[in-house]
């Protein structure tokens, strides 16, 4: 036990010495602070939008102008206005949307993938064959196209976007955990647990998963950003979040007609675009650092 704690401390020291990891953590902390204090930030820097916000649903960007033309940044609207909506409000509350979507989709996809991959690898035989053929069928369908079709069928809305991303996002986790468990199930501690008569589900949860799940955690952190980008893409195409919802992709969808006139609407593209890039970058930097430090094959 003491040896494990010592190894963990060494790994954490190595993590904090990694400059890219520190940058990723700093960016994530910044986004967490923005998400937590979104109402106060909007009230301070964009009081006009905060005053018109919908009390029953603060995630609906308030209409601050009745023109569809882009309005440049001003004192009342720090990031400008597009489609009559305050961009600053959308970017700030869009941070909450990004965390809500990313954590929910990544978490549910991981749970489904872990369940399918664990059962498939542990029991093997016909169980493994059936489960893996199901995985192959799902993986043969292009992810973005499948998500678009299912979202179109279910209708607009963030919840429907999350359902679509979960339905077509669990397969890589299932394959990853299956490969790890195929190696671990022949280890001595697993054979000893079987010899002692422990139940299969207890062996999987108590003995196998704690020693095989960390690559899944790394994968989750690295896929968080991609889920947010995919959801933003669906919103941009008009099949994602509802119009007016505080989502970075929704803001970009309002600027579709102005993308060839950047001199008039650059702010509607730059501000939500930068937010997405930094959010994805933060998760990727943290995921890369965790992989390099905790993956035994990457250690020096």
Short mmCIF file of C-alpha atoms in Angstrom, two decimals:
data_model
loop_
_atom_site.label_atom_id
_atom_site.label_comp_id
_atom_site.label_asym_id
_atom_site.label_seq_id
_atom_site.Cartn_x
_atom_site.Cartn_y
_atom_site.Cartn_z
CA UNK A 1 0.00 0.00 0.00
CA UNK A 2 2.78 2.40 0.94
CA UNK A 3 4.59 1.52 -2.29
CA UNK A 4 1.49 2.35 -4.34
CA UNK A 5 1.16 5.72 -2.60
CA UNK A 6 4.83 6.43 -3.29
CA UNK A 7 4.42 5.57 -6.99
CA UNK A 8 1.33 7.77 -7.20
CA UNK A 9 3.18 10.70 -5.63
CA UNK A 10 6.03 10.29 -8.11
CA UNK A 11 3.59 10.28 -11.00
CA UNK A 12 1.81 13.38 -9.72
CA UNK A 13 5.13 15.20 -9.32
CA UNK A 14 5.94 14.28 -12.91
CA UNK A 15 2.50 15.53 -13.96
CA UNK A 16 2.98 18.94 -12.36
CA UNK A 17 6.43 19.26 -13.90
CA UNK A 18 4.87 18.84 -17.33
CA UNK A 19 4.31 22.37 -18.66
CA UNK A 20 1.60 21.34 -21.12
CA UNK A 21 -0.26 19.54 -18.33
CA UNK A 22 -0.12 22.63 -16.13
CA UNK A 23 -1.38 24.77 -19.03
CA UNK A 24 -4.26 22.36 -19.58
CA UNK A 25 -5.20 22.39 -15.88
CA UNK A 26 -5.05 26.20 -15.77
CA UNK A 27 -7.36 26.43 -18.79
CA UNK A 28 -9.77 23.93 -17.27
CA UNK A 29 -9.82 25.82 -13.97
CA UNK A 30 -10.54 29.02 -15.90
CA UNK A 31 -13.51 27.39 -17.67
CA UNK A 32 -14.78 25.90 -14.39
CA UNK A 33 -14.69 29.35 -12.75
CA UNK A 34 -16.52 30.88 -15.73
CA UNK A 35 -19.17 28.15 -15.61
CA UNK A 36 -19.72 28.48 -11.85
CA UNK A 37 -19.89 32.28 -11.81
CA UNK A 38 -21.61 32.74 -15.20
CA UNK A 39 -24.56 34.79 -13.80
CA UNK A 40 -22.26 37.18 -11.94
CA UNK A 41 -19.90 37.55 -14.91
CA UNK A 42 -22.74 38.36 -17.30
CA UNK A 43 -24.31 40.78 -14.82
CA UNK A 44 -21.00 42.60 -14.41
CA UNK A 45 -19.85 42.86 -18.03
CA UNK A 46 -23.15 42.73 -19.92
CA UNK A 47 -25.86 44.12 -17.62
CA UNK A 48 -28.22 44.78 -20.53
CA UNK A 49 -28.29 41.09 -21.48
CA UNK A 50 -28.47 40.01 -17.83
CA UNK A 51 -31.51 42.24 -17.26
CA UNK A 52 -33.33 40.66 -20.22
CA UNK A 53 -32.36 37.07 -19.41
CA UNK A 54 -35.19 34.58 -19.08
CA UNK A 55 -35.62 33.70 -15.42
CA UNK A 56 -37.28 30.36 -16.23
CA UNK A 57 -34.46 29.33 -18.56
CA UNK A 58 -31.17 31.25 -18.23
CA UNK A 59 -29.67 29.11 -21.02
CA UNK A 60 -31.81 31.00 -23.56
CA UNK A 61 -29.75 33.89 -24.91
CA UNK A 62 -31.76 37.10 -24.39
CA UNK A 63 -32.70 39.19 -27.40
CA UNK A 64 -31.02 42.57 -27.07
CA UNK A 65 -31.72 43.86 -30.60
CA UNK A 66 -34.42 43.38 -33.20
CA UNK A 67 -32.16 43.29 -36.21
CA UNK A 68 -30.56 40.20 -37.71
CA UNK A 69 -27.53 42.21 -38.80
CA UNK A 70 -24.39 41.84 -36.70
CA UNK A 71 -23.71 44.68 -34.27
CA UNK A 72 -20.06 45.28 -33.26
CA UNK A 73 -18.81 45.07 -29.67
CA UNK A 74 -19.88 47.93 -27.44
CA UNK A 75 -20.00 48.85 -23.78
CA UNK A 76 -23.34 47.08 -23.30
CA UNK A 77 -22.45 44.13 -25.53
CA UNK A 78 -18.70 43.36 -25.05
CA UNK A 79 -18.62 40.65 -27.75
CA UNK A 80 -21.20 42.21 -30.06
CA UNK A 81 -24.63 41.01 -31.20
CA UNK A 82 -25.62 38.45 -33.84
CA UNK A 83 -29.17 37.47 -34.76
CA UNK A 84 -30.35 39.91 -32.11
CA UNK A 85 -28.61 37.80 -29.40
CA UNK A 86 -25.85 38.91 -27.07
CA UNK A 87 -22.69 36.98 -27.96
CA UNK A 88 -21.01 37.54 -24.59
CA UNK A 89 -23.99 35.97 -22.81
CA UNK A 90 -23.90 32.99 -25.18
CA UNK A 91 -20.16 32.43 -24.81
CA UNK A 92 -20.25 32.58 -21.00
CA UNK A 93 -23.32 30.36 -20.53
CA UNK A 94 -22.06 28.20 -23.38
CA UNK A 95 -19.28 27.13 -21.01
CA UNK A 96 -21.90 25.55 -18.77
CA UNK A 97 -23.45 23.89 -21.80
CA UNK A 98 -20.05 22.50 -22.84
CA UNK A 99 -19.40 20.95 -19.42
CA UNK A 100 -22.94 19.60 -19.17
CA UNK A 101 -22.74 17.99 -22.59
CA UNK A 102 -19.14 16.78 -22.39
CA UNK A 103 -19.36 15.24 -18.92
CA UNK A 104 -22.75 13.62 -19.55
CA UNK A 105 -21.88 12.12 -22.93
CA UNK A 106 -18.38 11.02 -21.91
CA UNK A 107 -19.66 9.52 -18.65
CA UNK A 108 -22.61 7.60 -20.12
CA UNK A 109 -20.59 6.43 -23.13
CA UNK A 110 -17.86 5.17 -20.79
CA UNK A 111 -20.36 3.32 -18.57
CA UNK A 112 -21.98 1.56 -21.54
CA UNK A 113 -18.61 0.78 -23.09
CA UNK A 114 -17.21 -0.56 -19.81
CA UNK A 115 -20.25 -2.78 -19.29
CA UNK A 116 -20.20 -4.23 -22.82
CA UNK A 117 -16.41 -4.58 -22.99
CA UNK A 118 -16.11 -6.16 -19.54
CA UNK A 119 -18.81 -8.77 -20.12
CA UNK A 120 -17.48 -9.53 -23.59
CA UNK A 121 -13.85 -9.99 -22.53
CA UNK A 122 -14.45 -11.79 -19.24
CA UNK A 123 -16.83 -14.48 -20.49
CA UNK A 124 -15.44 -14.74 -24.04
CA UNK A 125 -16.80 -17.36 -26.45
CA UNK A 126 -20.21 -16.71 -28.01
CA UNK A 127 -20.85 -13.77 -25.65
CA UNK A 128 -17.73 -12.02 -26.92
CA UNK A 129 -18.63 -12.85 -30.51
CA UNK A 130 -22.14 -11.38 -30.27
CA UNK A 131 -21.09 -8.23 -28.41
CA UNK A 132 -18.18 -7.50 -30.73
CA UNK A 133 -20.31 -7.95 -33.84
CA UNK A 134 -22.74 -5.41 -32.39
CA UNK A 135 -19.78 -3.07 -31.82
CA UNK A 136 -18.62 -3.62 -35.41
CA UNK A 137 -22.08 -2.76 -36.75
CA UNK A 138 -22.18 0.51 -34.80
CA UNK A 139 -18.61 1.39 -35.76
CA UNK A 140 -19.35 0.83 -39.45
CA UNK A 141 -21.73 3.81 -39.37
CA UNK A 142 -20.00 7.22 -39.74
CA UNK A 143 -20.25 8.89 -36.34
CA UNK A 144 -21.23 12.41 -37.42
CA UNK A 145 -23.71 11.20 -40.06
CA UNK A 146 -25.34 8.81 -37.58
CA UNK A 147 -25.59 11.53 -34.94
CA UNK A 148 -27.14 13.91 -37.47
CA UNK A 149 -29.74 11.35 -38.57
CA UNK A 150 -30.72 10.37 -35.03
CA UNK A 151 -30.88 14.02 -33.90
CA UNK A 152 -33.09 14.81 -36.88
CA UNK A 153 -35.41 11.94 -35.93
CA UNK A 154 -35.53 12.88 -32.23
CA UNK A 155 -35.84 16.61 -32.90
CA UNK A 156 -33.86 19.65 -31.85
CA UNK A 157 -32.68 20.07 -28.28
CA UNK A 158 -29.52 19.54 -26.25
CA UNK A 159 -30.90 16.41 -24.58
CA UNK A 160 -31.53 14.80 -27.95
CA UNK A 161 -28.02 15.74 -29.07
CA UNK A 162 -26.59 14.03 -25.99
CA UNK A 163 -28.69 10.91 -26.63
CA UNK A 164 -27.42 10.73 -30.21
CA UNK A 165 -23.79 11.16 -29.16
CA UNK A 166 -24.08 8.50 -26.45
CA UNK A 167 -25.79 5.98 -28.77
CA UNK A 168 -22.92 6.22 -31.26
CA UNK A 169 -20.06 7.03 -28.87
CA UNK A 170 -19.57 4.02 -26.57
CA UNK A 171 -17.91 1.56 -28.98
CA UNK A 172 -14.28 2.70 -28.70
CA UNK A 173 -14.48 2.44 -24.92
CA UNK A 174 -15.87 -1.09 -25.23
CA UNK A 175 -12.98 -2.12 -27.50
CA UNK A 176 -10.40 -0.50 -25.22
CA UNK A 177 -11.62 -2.07 -21.98
CA UNK A 178 -12.09 -5.44 -23.72
CA UNK A 179 -8.45 -5.47 -24.83
CA UNK A 180 -7.25 -4.59 -21.34
CA UNK A 181 -9.41 -7.23 -19.64
CA UNK A 182 -8.35 -9.95 -22.10
CA UNK A 183 -4.83 -9.44 -20.78
CA UNK A 184 -5.81 -9.07 -17.12
CA UNK A 185 -8.18 -12.04 -16.84
CA UNK A 186 -5.26 -14.50 -16.96
CA UNK A 187 -3.35 -12.75 -14.16
CA UNK A 188 -2.69 -14.64 -10.95
CA UNK A 189 -4.90 -12.43 -8.76
CA UNK A 190 -7.88 -13.10 -11.04
CA UNK A 191 -7.25 -16.86 -11.10
CA UNK A 192 -6.89 -16.81 -7.31
CA UNK A 193 -10.21 -15.01 -6.91
CA UNK A 194 -11.89 -17.60 -9.15
CA UNK A 195 -10.31 -20.41 -7.13
CA UNK A 196 -11.73 -18.89 -3.94
CA UNK A 197 -15.19 -19.06 -5.47
CA UNK A 198 -15.89 -15.36 -5.82
CA UNK A 199 -18.77 -14.37 -8.08
CA UNK A 200 -17.95 -13.27 -11.59
CA UNK A 201 -19.44 -9.77 -11.21
CA UNK A 202 -17.48 -9.25 -8.01
CA UNK A 203 -14.23 -10.33 -9.68
CA UNK A 204 -14.84 -7.87 -12.53
CA UNK A 205 -15.70 -4.92 -10.27
CA UNK A 206 -13.29 -5.57 -7.41
CA UNK A 207 -10.24 -7.06 -9.10
CA UNK A 208 -10.21 -6.47 -12.86
CA UNK A 209 -11.65 -2.99 -13.44
CA UNK A 210 -9.44 -1.17 -10.89
CA UNK A 211 -6.39 -2.47 -12.79
CA UNK A 212 -7.69 -1.83 -16.31
CA UNK A 213 -9.89 1.25 -16.19
CA UNK A 214 -7.33 4.05 -16.17
CA UNK A 215 -6.84 4.07 -19.98
CA UNK A 216 -10.61 4.64 -20.20
CA UNK A 217 -10.30 7.69 -17.93
CA UNK A 218 -7.58 9.06 -20.21
CA UNK A 219 -9.74 8.37 -23.25
CA UNK A 220 -12.69 10.16 -21.62
CA UNK A 221 -10.63 13.28 -20.98
CA UNK A 222 -9.38 13.33 -24.56
CA UNK A 223 -12.86 12.81 -26.04
CA UNK A 224 -14.56 15.51 -23.98
CA UNK A 225 -13.50 18.18 -26.43
CA UNK A 226 -14.49 16.17 -29.49
CA UNK A 227 -18.01 15.67 -28.15
CA UNK A 228 -18.38 19.42 -27.63
CA UNK A 229 -17.08 20.11 -31.15
CA UNK A 230 -19.47 17.53 -32.65
CA UNK A 231 -22.44 19.00 -30.77
CA UNK A 232 -21.43 22.49 -31.92
CA UNK A 233 -21.25 21.20 -35.48
CA UNK A 234 -24.77 19.77 -35.22
CA UNK A 235 -26.04 23.08 -33.85
CA UNK A 236 -24.26 24.94 -36.65
CA UNK A 237 -26.00 22.71 -39.21
CA UNK A 238 -29.37 23.38 -37.60
CA UNK A 239 -30.04 19.93 -36.11
CA UNK A 240 -28.55 20.47 -32.65
CA UNK A 241 -29.56 22.81 -29.86
CA UNK A 242 -32.67 24.91 -30.27
CA UNK A 243 -32.30 28.43 -31.74
CA UNK A 244 -31.31 30.92 -29.07
CA UNK A 245 -29.82 28.28 -26.76
CA UNK A 246 -26.56 29.30 -25.10
CA UNK A 247 -24.29 27.06 -27.12
CA UNK A 248 -21.14 27.97 -29.05
CA UNK A 249 -22.38 26.17 -32.14
CA UNK A 250 -25.68 28.05 -32.03
CA UNK A 251 -23.83 31.38 -32.02
CA UNK A 252 -21.85 30.27 -35.05
CA UNK A 253 -25.06 29.21 -36.80
CA UNK A 254 -26.34 32.79 -36.53
CA UNK A 255 -23.23 33.99 -38.34
CA UNK A 256 -23.50 31.58 -41.31
CA UNK A 257 -24.75 34.27 -43.66
CA UNK A 258 -21.93 36.62 -42.65
CA UNK A 259 -18.91 34.34 -42.91
CA UNK A 260 -17.87 35.85 -46.23
CA UNK A 261 -18.01 39.34 -44.69
CA UNK A 262 -15.57 39.00 -41.81
CA UNK A 263 -15.08 42.76 -41.61
CA UNK A 264 -18.71 43.06 -40.45
CA UNK A 265 -19.12 39.91 -38.35
CA UNK A 266 -15.66 38.74 -37.28
CA UNK A 267 -16.63 38.91 -33.59
CA UNK A 268 -19.49 36.42 -34.08
CA UNK A 269 -16.96 33.84 -35.29
CA UNK A 270 -13.83 34.68 -33.30
CA UNK A 271 -15.23 34.73 -29.74
CA UNK A 272 -17.18 31.43 -29.75
CA UNK A 273 -14.49 29.88 -31.94
CA UNK A 274 -11.70 30.79 -29.51
CA UNK A 275 -13.77 29.45 -26.60
CA UNK A 276 -14.18 26.09 -28.38
CA UNK A 277 -10.49 25.88 -29.31
CA UNK A 278 -9.32 26.61 -25.76
CA UNK A 279 -11.83 24.17 -24.24
CA UNK A 280 -10.76 21.35 -26.53
CA UNK A 281 -7.09 22.23 -26.08
CA UNK A 282 -7.39 22.08 -22.29
CA UNK A 283 -8.84 18.56 -22.27
CA UNK A 284 -6.38 17.31 -24.87
CA UNK A 285 -3.37 18.67 -22.99
CA UNK A 286 -4.50 17.07 -19.73
CA UNK A 287 -5.30 13.78 -21.48
CA UNK A 288 -1.94 13.67 -23.26
CA UNK A 289 -0.08 14.35 -20.03
CA UNK A 290 -2.00 11.67 -18.13
CA UNK A 291 -1.33 9.14 -20.90
CA UNK A 292 2.39 9.91 -21.01
CA UNK A 293 2.74 9.66 -17.23
CA UNK A 294 0.48 6.78 -16.27
CA UNK A 295 0.78 4.52 -19.32
CA UNK A 296 3.58 2.05 -18.48
CA UNK A 297 4.61 1.87 -22.15
CA UNK A 298 5.27 5.63 -22.17
CA UNK A 299 7.37 5.74 -19.02
CA UNK A 300 11.10 6.13 -19.28
#
